[in-house]
PDB file of C-alpha atoms in Angstrom:
ATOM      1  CA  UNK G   1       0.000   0.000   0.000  1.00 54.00           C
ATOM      2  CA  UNK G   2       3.084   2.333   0.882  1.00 57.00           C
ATOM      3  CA  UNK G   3       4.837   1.358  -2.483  1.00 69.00           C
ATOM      4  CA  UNK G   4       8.047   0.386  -0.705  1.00 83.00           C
ATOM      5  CA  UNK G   5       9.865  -2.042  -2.254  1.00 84.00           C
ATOM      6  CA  UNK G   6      12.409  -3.303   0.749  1.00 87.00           C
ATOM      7  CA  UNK G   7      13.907  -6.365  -0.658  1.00 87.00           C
ATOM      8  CA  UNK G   8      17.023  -6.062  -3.099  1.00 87.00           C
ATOM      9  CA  UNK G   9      19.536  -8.060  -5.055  1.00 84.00           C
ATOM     10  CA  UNK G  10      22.823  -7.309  -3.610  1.00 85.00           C
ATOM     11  CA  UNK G  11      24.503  -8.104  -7.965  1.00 79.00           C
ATOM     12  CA  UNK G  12      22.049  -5.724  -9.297  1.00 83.00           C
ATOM     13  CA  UNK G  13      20.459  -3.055  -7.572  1.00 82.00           C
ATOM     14  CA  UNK G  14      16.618  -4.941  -8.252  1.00 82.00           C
ATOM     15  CA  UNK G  15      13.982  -3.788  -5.688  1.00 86.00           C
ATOM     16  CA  UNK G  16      10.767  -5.495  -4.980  1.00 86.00           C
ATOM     17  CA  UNK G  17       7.876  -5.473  -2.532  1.00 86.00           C
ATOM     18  CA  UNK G  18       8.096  -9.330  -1.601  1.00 86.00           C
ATOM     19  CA  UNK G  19      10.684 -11.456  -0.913  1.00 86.00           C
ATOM     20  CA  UNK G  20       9.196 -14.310  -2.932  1.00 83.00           C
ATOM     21  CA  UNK G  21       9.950 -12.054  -5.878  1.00 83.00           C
ATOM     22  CA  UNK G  22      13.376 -11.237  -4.996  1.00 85.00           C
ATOM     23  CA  UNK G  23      13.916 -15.204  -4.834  1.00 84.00           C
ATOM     24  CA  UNK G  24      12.794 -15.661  -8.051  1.00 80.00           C
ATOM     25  CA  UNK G  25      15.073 -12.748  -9.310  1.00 82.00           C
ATOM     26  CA  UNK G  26      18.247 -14.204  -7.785  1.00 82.00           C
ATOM     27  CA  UNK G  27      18.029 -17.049  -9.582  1.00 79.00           C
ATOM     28  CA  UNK G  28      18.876 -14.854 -13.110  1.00 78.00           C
ATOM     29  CA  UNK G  29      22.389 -14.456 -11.303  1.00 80.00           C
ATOM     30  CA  UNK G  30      23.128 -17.541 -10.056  1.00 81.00           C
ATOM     31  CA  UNK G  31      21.055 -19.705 -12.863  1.00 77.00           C
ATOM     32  CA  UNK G  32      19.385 -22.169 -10.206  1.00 81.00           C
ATOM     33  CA  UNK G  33      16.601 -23.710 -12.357  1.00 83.00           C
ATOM     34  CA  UNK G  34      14.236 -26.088  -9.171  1.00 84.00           C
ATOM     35  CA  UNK G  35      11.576 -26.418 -11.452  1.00 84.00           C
ATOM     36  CA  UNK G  36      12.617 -30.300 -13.001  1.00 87.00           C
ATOM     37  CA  UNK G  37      10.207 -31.997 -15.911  1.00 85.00           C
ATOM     38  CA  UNK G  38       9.926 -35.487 -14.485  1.00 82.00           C
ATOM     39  CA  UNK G  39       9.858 -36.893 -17.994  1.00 78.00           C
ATOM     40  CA  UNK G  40      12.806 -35.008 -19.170  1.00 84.00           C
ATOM     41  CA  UNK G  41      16.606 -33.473 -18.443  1.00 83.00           C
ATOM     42  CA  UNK G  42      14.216 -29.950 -18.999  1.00 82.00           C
ATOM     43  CA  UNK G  43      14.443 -27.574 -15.502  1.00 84.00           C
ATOM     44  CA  UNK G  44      13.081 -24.266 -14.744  1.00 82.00           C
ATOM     45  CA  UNK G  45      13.046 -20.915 -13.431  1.00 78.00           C
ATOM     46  CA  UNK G  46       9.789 -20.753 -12.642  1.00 78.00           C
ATOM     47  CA  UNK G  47       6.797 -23.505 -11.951  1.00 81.00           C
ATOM     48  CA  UNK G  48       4.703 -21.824 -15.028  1.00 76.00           C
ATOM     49  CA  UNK G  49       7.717 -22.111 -17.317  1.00 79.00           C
ATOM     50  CA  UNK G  50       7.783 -25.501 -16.567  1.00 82.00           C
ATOM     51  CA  UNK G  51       3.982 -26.529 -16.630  1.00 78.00           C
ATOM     52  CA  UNK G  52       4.380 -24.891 -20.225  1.00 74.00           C
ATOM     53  CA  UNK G  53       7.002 -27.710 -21.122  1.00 80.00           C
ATOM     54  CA  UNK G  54       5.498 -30.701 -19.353  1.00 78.00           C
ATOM     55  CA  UNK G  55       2.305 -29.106 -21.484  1.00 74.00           C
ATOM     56  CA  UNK G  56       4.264 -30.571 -24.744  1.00 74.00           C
ATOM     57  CA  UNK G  57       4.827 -34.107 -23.427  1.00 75.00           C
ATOM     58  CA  UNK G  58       1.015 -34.627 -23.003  1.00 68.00           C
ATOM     59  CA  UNK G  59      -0.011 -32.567 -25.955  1.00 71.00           C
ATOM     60  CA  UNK G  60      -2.215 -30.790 -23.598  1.00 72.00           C
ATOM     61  CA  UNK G  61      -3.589 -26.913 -24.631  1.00 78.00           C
ATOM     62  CA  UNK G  62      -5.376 -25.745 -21.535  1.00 77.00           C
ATOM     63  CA  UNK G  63      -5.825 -22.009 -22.840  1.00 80.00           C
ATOM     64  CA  UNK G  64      -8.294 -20.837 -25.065  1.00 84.00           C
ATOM     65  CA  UNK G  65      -9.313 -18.375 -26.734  1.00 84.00           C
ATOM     66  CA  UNK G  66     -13.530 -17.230 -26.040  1.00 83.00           C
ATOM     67  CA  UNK G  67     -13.694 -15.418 -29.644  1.00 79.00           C
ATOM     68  CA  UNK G  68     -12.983 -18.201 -32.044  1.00 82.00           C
ATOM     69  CA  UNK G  69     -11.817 -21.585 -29.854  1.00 79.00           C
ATOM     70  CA  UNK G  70      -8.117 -20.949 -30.488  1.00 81.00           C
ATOM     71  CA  UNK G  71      -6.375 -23.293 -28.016  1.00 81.00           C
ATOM     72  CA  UNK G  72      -2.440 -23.441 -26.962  1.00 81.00           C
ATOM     73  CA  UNK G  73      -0.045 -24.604 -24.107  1.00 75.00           C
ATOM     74  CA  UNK G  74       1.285 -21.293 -23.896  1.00 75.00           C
ATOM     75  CA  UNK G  75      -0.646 -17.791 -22.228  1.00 79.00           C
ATOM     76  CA  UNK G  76       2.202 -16.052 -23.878  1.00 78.00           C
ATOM     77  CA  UNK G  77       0.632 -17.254 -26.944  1.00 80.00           C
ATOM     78  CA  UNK G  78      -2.331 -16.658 -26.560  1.00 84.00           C
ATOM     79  CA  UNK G  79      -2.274 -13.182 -25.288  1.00 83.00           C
ATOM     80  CA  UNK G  80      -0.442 -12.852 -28.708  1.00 80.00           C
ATOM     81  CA  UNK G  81      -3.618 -14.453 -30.461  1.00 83.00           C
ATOM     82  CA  UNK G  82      -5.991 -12.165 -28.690  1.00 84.00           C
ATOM     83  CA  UNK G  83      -4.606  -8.978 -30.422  1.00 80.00           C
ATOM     84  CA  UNK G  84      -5.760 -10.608 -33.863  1.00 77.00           C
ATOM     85  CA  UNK G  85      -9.370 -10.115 -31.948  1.00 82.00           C
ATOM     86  CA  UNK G  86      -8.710  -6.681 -30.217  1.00 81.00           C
ATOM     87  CA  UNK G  87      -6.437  -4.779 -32.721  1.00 80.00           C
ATOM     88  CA  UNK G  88      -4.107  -3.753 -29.617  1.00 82.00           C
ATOM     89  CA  UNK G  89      -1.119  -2.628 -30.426  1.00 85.00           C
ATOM     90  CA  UNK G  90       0.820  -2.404 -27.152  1.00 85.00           C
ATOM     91  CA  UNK G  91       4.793  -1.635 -28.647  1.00 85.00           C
ATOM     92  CA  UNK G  92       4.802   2.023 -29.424  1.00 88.00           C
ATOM     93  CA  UNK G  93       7.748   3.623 -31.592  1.00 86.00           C
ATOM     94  CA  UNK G  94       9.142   6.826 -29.663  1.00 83.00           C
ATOM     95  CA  UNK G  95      10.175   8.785 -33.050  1.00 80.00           C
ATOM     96  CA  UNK G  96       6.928   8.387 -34.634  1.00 85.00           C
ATOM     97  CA  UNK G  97       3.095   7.521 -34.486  1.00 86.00           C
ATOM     98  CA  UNK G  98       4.033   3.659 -35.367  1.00 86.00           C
ATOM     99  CA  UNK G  99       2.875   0.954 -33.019  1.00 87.00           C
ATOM    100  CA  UNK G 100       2.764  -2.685 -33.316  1.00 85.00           C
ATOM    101  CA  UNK G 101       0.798  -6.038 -31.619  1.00 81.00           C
ATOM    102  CA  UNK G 102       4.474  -7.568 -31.097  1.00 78.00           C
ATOM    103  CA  UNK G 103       7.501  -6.177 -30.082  1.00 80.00           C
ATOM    104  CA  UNK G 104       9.780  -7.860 -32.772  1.00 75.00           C
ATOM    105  CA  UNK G 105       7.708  -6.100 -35.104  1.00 80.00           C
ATOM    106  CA  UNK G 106       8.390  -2.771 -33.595  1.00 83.00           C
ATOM    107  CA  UNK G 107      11.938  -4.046 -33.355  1.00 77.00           C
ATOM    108  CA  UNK G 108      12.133  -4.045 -37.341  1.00 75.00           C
ATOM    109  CA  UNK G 109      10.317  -0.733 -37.590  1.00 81.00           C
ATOM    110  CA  UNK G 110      13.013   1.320 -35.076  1.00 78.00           C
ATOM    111  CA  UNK G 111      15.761  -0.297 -37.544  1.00 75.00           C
ATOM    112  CA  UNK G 112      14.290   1.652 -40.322  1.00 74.00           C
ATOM    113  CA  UNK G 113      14.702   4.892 -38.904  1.00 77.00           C
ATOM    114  CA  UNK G 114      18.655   4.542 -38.062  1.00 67.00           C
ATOM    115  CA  UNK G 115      19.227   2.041 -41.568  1.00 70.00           C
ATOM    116  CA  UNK G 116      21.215  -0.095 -39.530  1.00 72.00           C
ATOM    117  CA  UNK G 117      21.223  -3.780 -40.965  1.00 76.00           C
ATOM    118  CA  UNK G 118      24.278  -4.892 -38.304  1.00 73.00           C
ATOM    119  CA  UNK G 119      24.177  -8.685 -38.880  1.00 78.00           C
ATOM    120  CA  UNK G 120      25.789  -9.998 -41.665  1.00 81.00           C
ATOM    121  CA  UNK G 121      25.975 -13.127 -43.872  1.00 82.00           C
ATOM    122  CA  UNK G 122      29.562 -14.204 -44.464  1.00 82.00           C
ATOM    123  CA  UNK G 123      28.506 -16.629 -47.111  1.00 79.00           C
ATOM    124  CA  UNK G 124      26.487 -14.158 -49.624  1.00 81.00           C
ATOM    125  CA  UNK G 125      26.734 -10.716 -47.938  1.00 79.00           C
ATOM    126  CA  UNK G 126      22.909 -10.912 -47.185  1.00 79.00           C
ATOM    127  CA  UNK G 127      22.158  -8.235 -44.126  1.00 80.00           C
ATOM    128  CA  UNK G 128      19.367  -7.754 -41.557  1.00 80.00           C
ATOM    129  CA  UNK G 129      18.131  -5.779 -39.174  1.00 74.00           C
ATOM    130  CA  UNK G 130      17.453  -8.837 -36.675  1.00 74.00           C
ATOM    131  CA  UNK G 131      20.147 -11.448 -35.228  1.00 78.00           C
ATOM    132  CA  UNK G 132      16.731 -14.535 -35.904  1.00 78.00           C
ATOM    133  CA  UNK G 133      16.550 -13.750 -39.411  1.00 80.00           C
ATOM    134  CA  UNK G 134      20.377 -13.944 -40.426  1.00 84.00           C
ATOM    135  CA  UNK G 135      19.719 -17.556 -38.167  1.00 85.00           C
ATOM    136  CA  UNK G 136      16.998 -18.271 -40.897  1.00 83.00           C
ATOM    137  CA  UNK G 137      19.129 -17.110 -43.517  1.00 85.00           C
ATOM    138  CA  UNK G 138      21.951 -19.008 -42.876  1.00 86.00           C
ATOM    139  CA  UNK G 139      19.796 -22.606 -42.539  1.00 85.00           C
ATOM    140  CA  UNK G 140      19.832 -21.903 -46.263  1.00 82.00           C
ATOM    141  CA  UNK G 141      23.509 -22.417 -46.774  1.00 85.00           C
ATOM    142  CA  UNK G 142      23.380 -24.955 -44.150  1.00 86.00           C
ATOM    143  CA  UNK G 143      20.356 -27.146 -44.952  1.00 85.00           C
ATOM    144  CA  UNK G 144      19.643 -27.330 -40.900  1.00 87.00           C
ATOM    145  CA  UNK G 145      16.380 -27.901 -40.135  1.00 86.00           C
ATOM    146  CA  UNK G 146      15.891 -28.523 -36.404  1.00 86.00           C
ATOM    147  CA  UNK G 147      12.094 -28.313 -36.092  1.00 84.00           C
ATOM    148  CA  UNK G 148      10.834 -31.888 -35.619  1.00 86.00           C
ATOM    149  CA  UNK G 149       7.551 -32.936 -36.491  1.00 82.00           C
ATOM    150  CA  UNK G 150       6.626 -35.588 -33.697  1.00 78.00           C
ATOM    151  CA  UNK G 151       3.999 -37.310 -35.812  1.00 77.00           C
ATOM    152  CA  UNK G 152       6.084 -38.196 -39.024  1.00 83.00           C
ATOM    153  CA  UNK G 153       9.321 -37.819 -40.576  1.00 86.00           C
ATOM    154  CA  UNK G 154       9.113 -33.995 -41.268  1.00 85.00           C
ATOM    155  CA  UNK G 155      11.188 -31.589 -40.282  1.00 88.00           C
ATOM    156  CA  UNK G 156      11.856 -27.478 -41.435  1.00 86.00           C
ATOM    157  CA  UNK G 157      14.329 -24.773 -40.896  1.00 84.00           C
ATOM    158  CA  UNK G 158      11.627 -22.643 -39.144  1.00 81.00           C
ATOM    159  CA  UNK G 159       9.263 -22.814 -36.700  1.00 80.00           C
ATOM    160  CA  UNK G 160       6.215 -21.282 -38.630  1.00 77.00           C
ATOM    161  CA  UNK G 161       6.942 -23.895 -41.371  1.00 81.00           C
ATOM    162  CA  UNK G 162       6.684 -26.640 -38.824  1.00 82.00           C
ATOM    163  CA  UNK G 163       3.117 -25.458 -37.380  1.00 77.00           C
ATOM    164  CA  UNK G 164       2.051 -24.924 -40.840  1.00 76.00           C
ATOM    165  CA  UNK G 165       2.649 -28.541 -41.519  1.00 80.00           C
ATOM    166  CA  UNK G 166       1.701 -29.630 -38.004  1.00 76.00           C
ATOM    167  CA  UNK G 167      -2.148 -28.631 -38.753  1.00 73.00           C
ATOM    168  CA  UNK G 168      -2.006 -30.927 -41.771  1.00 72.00           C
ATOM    169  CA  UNK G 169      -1.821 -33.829 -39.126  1.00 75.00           C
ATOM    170  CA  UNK G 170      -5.458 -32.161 -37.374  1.00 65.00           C
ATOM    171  CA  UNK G 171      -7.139 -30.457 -39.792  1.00 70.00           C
ATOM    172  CA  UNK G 172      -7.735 -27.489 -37.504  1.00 71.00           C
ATOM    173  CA  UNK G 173      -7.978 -24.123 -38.492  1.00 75.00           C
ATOM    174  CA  UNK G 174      -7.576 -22.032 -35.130  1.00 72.00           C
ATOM    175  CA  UNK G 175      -7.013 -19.012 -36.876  1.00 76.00           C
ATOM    176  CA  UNK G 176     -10.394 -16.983 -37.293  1.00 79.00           C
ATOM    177  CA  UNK G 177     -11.032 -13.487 -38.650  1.00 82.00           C
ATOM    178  CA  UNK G 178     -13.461 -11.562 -36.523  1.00 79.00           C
ATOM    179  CA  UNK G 179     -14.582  -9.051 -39.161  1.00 78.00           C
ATOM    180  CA  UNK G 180     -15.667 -11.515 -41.752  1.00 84.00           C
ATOM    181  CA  UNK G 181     -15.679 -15.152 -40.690  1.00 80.00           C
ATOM    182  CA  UNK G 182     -12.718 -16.047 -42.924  1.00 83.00           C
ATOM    183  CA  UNK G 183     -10.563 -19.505 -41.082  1.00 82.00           C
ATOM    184  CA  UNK G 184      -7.031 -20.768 -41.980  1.00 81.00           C
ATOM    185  CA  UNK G 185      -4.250 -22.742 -40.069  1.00 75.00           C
ATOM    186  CA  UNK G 186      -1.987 -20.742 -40.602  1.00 76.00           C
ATOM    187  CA  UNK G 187      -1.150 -17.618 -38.341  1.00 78.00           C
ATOM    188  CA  UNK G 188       0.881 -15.613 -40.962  1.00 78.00           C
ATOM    189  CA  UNK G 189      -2.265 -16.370 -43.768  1.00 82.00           C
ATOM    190  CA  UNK G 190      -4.717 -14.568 -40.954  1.00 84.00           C
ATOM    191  CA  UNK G 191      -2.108 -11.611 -40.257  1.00 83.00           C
ATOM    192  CA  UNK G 192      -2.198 -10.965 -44.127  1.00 83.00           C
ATOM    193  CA  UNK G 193      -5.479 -11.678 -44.846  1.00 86.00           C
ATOM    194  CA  UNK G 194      -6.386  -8.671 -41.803  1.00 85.00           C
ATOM    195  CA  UNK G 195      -5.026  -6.218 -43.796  1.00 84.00           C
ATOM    196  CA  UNK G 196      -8.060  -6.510 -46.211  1.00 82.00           C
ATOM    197  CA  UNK G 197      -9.705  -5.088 -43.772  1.00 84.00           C
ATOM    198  CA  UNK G 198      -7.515  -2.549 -42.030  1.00 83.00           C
ATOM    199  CA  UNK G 199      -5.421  -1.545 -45.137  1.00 82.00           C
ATOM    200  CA  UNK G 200      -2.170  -1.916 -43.378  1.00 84.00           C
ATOM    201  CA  UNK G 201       0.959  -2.044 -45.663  1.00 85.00           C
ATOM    202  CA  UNK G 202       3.602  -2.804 -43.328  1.00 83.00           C
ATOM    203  CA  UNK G 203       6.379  -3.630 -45.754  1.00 83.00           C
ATOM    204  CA  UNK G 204       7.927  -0.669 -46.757  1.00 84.00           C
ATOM    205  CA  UNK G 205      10.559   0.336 -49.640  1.00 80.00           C
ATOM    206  CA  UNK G 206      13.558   1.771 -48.478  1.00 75.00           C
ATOM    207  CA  UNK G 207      14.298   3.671 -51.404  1.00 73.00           C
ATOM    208  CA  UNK G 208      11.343   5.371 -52.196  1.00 80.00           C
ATOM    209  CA  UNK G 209       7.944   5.967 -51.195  1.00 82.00           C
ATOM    210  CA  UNK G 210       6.133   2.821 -51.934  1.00 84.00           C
ATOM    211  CA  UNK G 211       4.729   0.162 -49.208  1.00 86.00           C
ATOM    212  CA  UNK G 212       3.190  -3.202 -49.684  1.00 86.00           C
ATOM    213  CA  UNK G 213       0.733  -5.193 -47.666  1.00 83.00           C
ATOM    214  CA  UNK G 214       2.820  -8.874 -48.809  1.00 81.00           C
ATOM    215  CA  UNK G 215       6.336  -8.922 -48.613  1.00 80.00           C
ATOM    216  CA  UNK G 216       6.316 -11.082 -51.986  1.00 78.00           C
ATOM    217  CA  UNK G 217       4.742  -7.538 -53.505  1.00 82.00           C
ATOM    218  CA  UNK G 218       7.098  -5.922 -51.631  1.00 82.00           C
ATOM    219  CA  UNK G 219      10.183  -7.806 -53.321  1.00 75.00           C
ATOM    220  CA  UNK G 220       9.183  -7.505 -56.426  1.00 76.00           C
ATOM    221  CA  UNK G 221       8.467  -3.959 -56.697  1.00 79.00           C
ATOM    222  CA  UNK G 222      12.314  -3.836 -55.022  1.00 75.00           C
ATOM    223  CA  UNK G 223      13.207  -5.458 -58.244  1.00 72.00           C
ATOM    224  CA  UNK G 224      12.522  -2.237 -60.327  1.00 73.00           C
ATOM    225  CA  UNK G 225      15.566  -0.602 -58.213  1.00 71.00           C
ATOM    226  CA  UNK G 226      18.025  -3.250 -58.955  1.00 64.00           C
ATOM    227  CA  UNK G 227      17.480  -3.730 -62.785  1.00 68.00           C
ATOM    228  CA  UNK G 228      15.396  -6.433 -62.045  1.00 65.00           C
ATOM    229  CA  UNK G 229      17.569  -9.123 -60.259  1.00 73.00           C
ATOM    230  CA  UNK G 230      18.226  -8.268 -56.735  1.00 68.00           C
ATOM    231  CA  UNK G 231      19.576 -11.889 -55.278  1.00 74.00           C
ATOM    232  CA  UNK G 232      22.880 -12.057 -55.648  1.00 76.00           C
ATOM    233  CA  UNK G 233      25.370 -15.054 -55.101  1.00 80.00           C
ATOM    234  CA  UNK G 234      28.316 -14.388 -52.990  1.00 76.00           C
ATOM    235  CA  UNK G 235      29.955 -17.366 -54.673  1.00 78.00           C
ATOM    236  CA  UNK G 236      29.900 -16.018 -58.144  1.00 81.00           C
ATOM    237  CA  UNK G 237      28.315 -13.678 -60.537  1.00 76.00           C
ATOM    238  CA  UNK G 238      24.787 -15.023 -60.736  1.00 80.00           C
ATOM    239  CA  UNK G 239      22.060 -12.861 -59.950  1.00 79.00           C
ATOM    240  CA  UNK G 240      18.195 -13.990 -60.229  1.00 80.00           C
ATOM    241  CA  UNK G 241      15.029 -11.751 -59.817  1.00 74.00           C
ATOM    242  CA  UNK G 242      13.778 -14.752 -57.376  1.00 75.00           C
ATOM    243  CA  UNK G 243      14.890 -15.809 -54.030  1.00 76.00           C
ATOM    244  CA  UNK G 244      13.858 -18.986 -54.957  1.00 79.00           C
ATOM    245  CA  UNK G 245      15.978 -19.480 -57.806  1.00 83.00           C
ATOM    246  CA  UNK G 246      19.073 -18.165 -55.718  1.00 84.00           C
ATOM    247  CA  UNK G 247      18.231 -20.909 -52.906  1.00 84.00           C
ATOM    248  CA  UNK G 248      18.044 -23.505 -55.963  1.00 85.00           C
ATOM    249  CA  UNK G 249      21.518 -21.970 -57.493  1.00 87.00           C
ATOM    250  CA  UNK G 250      23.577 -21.831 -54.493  1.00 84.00           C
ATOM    251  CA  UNK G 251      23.026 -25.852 -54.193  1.00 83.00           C
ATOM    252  CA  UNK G 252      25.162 -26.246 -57.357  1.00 84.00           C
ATOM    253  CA  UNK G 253      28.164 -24.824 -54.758  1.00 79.00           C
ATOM    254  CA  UNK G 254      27.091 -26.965 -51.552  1.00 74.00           C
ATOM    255  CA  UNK G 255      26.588 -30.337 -54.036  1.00 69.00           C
ATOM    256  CA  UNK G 256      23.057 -30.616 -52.434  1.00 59.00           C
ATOM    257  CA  UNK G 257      20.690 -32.246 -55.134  1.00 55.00           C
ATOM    258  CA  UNK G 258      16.992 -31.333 -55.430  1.00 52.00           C
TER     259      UNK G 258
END
C-alpha cells in the first residue's frame, strides 16, 4: 500500500515489494533452475515455465481463446492471439506515431529509422536488421532444419513452417477473422489476410515511397531498383530476380541435389 519495495539483489540493484519475488530474481544471477520436468533433463526458473514444457509431453492446450476456440499450451501465446481479436497494439515507436501487436515487429520498424542492418551473412553478404533472421538465412547455406515434427518424418528450418505442416496432421484451423468469418491454419495467412480489412501495408521500400501489404509484392516492386535481379550469389556472378531461384543456385556450390 506504501509502495516500498524493501527487498534487493545485492549483484544488481533490483527492488521489490516481496521477498518471494526477490527469490525468483536471484536465480537470473546464479542460474538455479528447481523447477525439473519429471519426464525429461528440462528444468526451470519458474513452476509456469515448466507446466508450459510438461504441457508438450502430453499434448495438452489448456488455454483458449472465447472469440474463435483458439487453443495453446502457452498464455504467452495466446495473449499474442488475442490482439488478432482486439487490434491492440501495445509496442509504441518513440520517433513516430508507429505501433505494433508484437515487439519484434516494432523491433524491425526502429531499424528503419537509423538504416542499420548490423548482422551480416559471411557466405552471400545478405544483411538484416534482426540477429533470428540472419539464423533463418543461414539454414539456407546450411540445410539445418531442427524443427521436428513428432507425428512423421518432417522436419523445417523454421518454426512457422513446422506449425504450418503440423495442422495438416489435425485439420484445424484455429485461426479466425473476426470481421468476416474467414478460417485458416496458418497464423501468418490470418495476419495478411487482416489487412483486407484494415489496409495496413507494413512492408515498406527503403528507397522510395512505396509500401506493400505482402512482402512477396514488396520484393518484387524492389526489383525495379536493382534492374530487375536483386539476389545475388556471394559465390559467383549469378544474380536472379527470385529468391527462390538463388536458394536452388547456391546448391550447385554446396553439391546438395533437389
Amino acid at each position: 500500500h506504501t509502495g516500498e519495495k524493501p527487498y534487493m539483489c545485492g549483484e544488481c540493484g533490483y527492488r521489490t515489494a516481496y521477498n518471494s519475488n526477490l527469490s525468483r530474481h536471484m536465480r537470473t544471477h546464479t542460474g538455479d533452475r528447481p523447477y525439473k520436468c519429471d519426464q525429461c533433463d528440462y528444468s526451470a526458473l519458474r513452476k509456469s515455465s515448466l507446466d508450459q514444457h510438461v504441457a508438450k509431453h502430453s499434448g495438452a492446450k489448456p488455454y483458449m481463446c472465447r472469440e474463435c476456440g483458439y487453443r495453446t499450451a502457452r498464455t504467452s501465446d495466446l495473449s499474442e492471439h488475442l490482439r488478432t481479436h482486439t487490434g491492440r497494439k501495445p509496442y509504441k515507436c518513440d520517433q513516430c506515431d508507429y505501433s505494433a501487436a508484437h515487439k519484434y515487429i516494432l523491433d524491425r520498424h526502429l531499424a528503419k529509422h537509423t538504416g542499420d542492418k548490423p548482422y551480416m551473412c559471411g557466405e552471400c553478404g545478405y544483411r538484416t536488421v534482426q540477429k533470428c533472421h540472419l539464423s533463418q538465412h543461414m539454414r539456407i547455406h546450411t540445410g539445418e532444419k531442427p524443427y521436428k515434427c513428432d507425428q512423421c518424418d518432417y522436419s523445417a528450418s523454421q518454426k512457422s513452417h513446422l506449425d504450418d505442416h503440423l495442422a495438416s496432421h489435425t485439420g484445424d484451423k484455429p485461426y479466425m477473422c473476426g470481421e468476416c468469418g474467414y478460417r485458416t491454419d496458418r497464423k501468418s495467412t490470418l495476419s495478411r489476410h487482416m489487412r483486407r480489412h484494415t489496409g495496413e501495408k507494413p512492408y515498406k521500400c527503403d528507397q522510395c515511397d512505396y509500401s506493400a501489404s505482402r512482402k512477396s509484392t514488396l520484393d518484387q516492386h524492389l526489383a525495379t531498383h536493382t534492374d530487375g535481379k536483386p539476389y545475388m550469389c556471394g559465390k559467383c556472378a549469378y544474380r536472379t530476380a527470385r529468391k527462390f531461384d538463388l536458394v536452388r543456385h547456391m546448391k550447385t556450390h554446396t553439391g546438395k541435389k533437389e
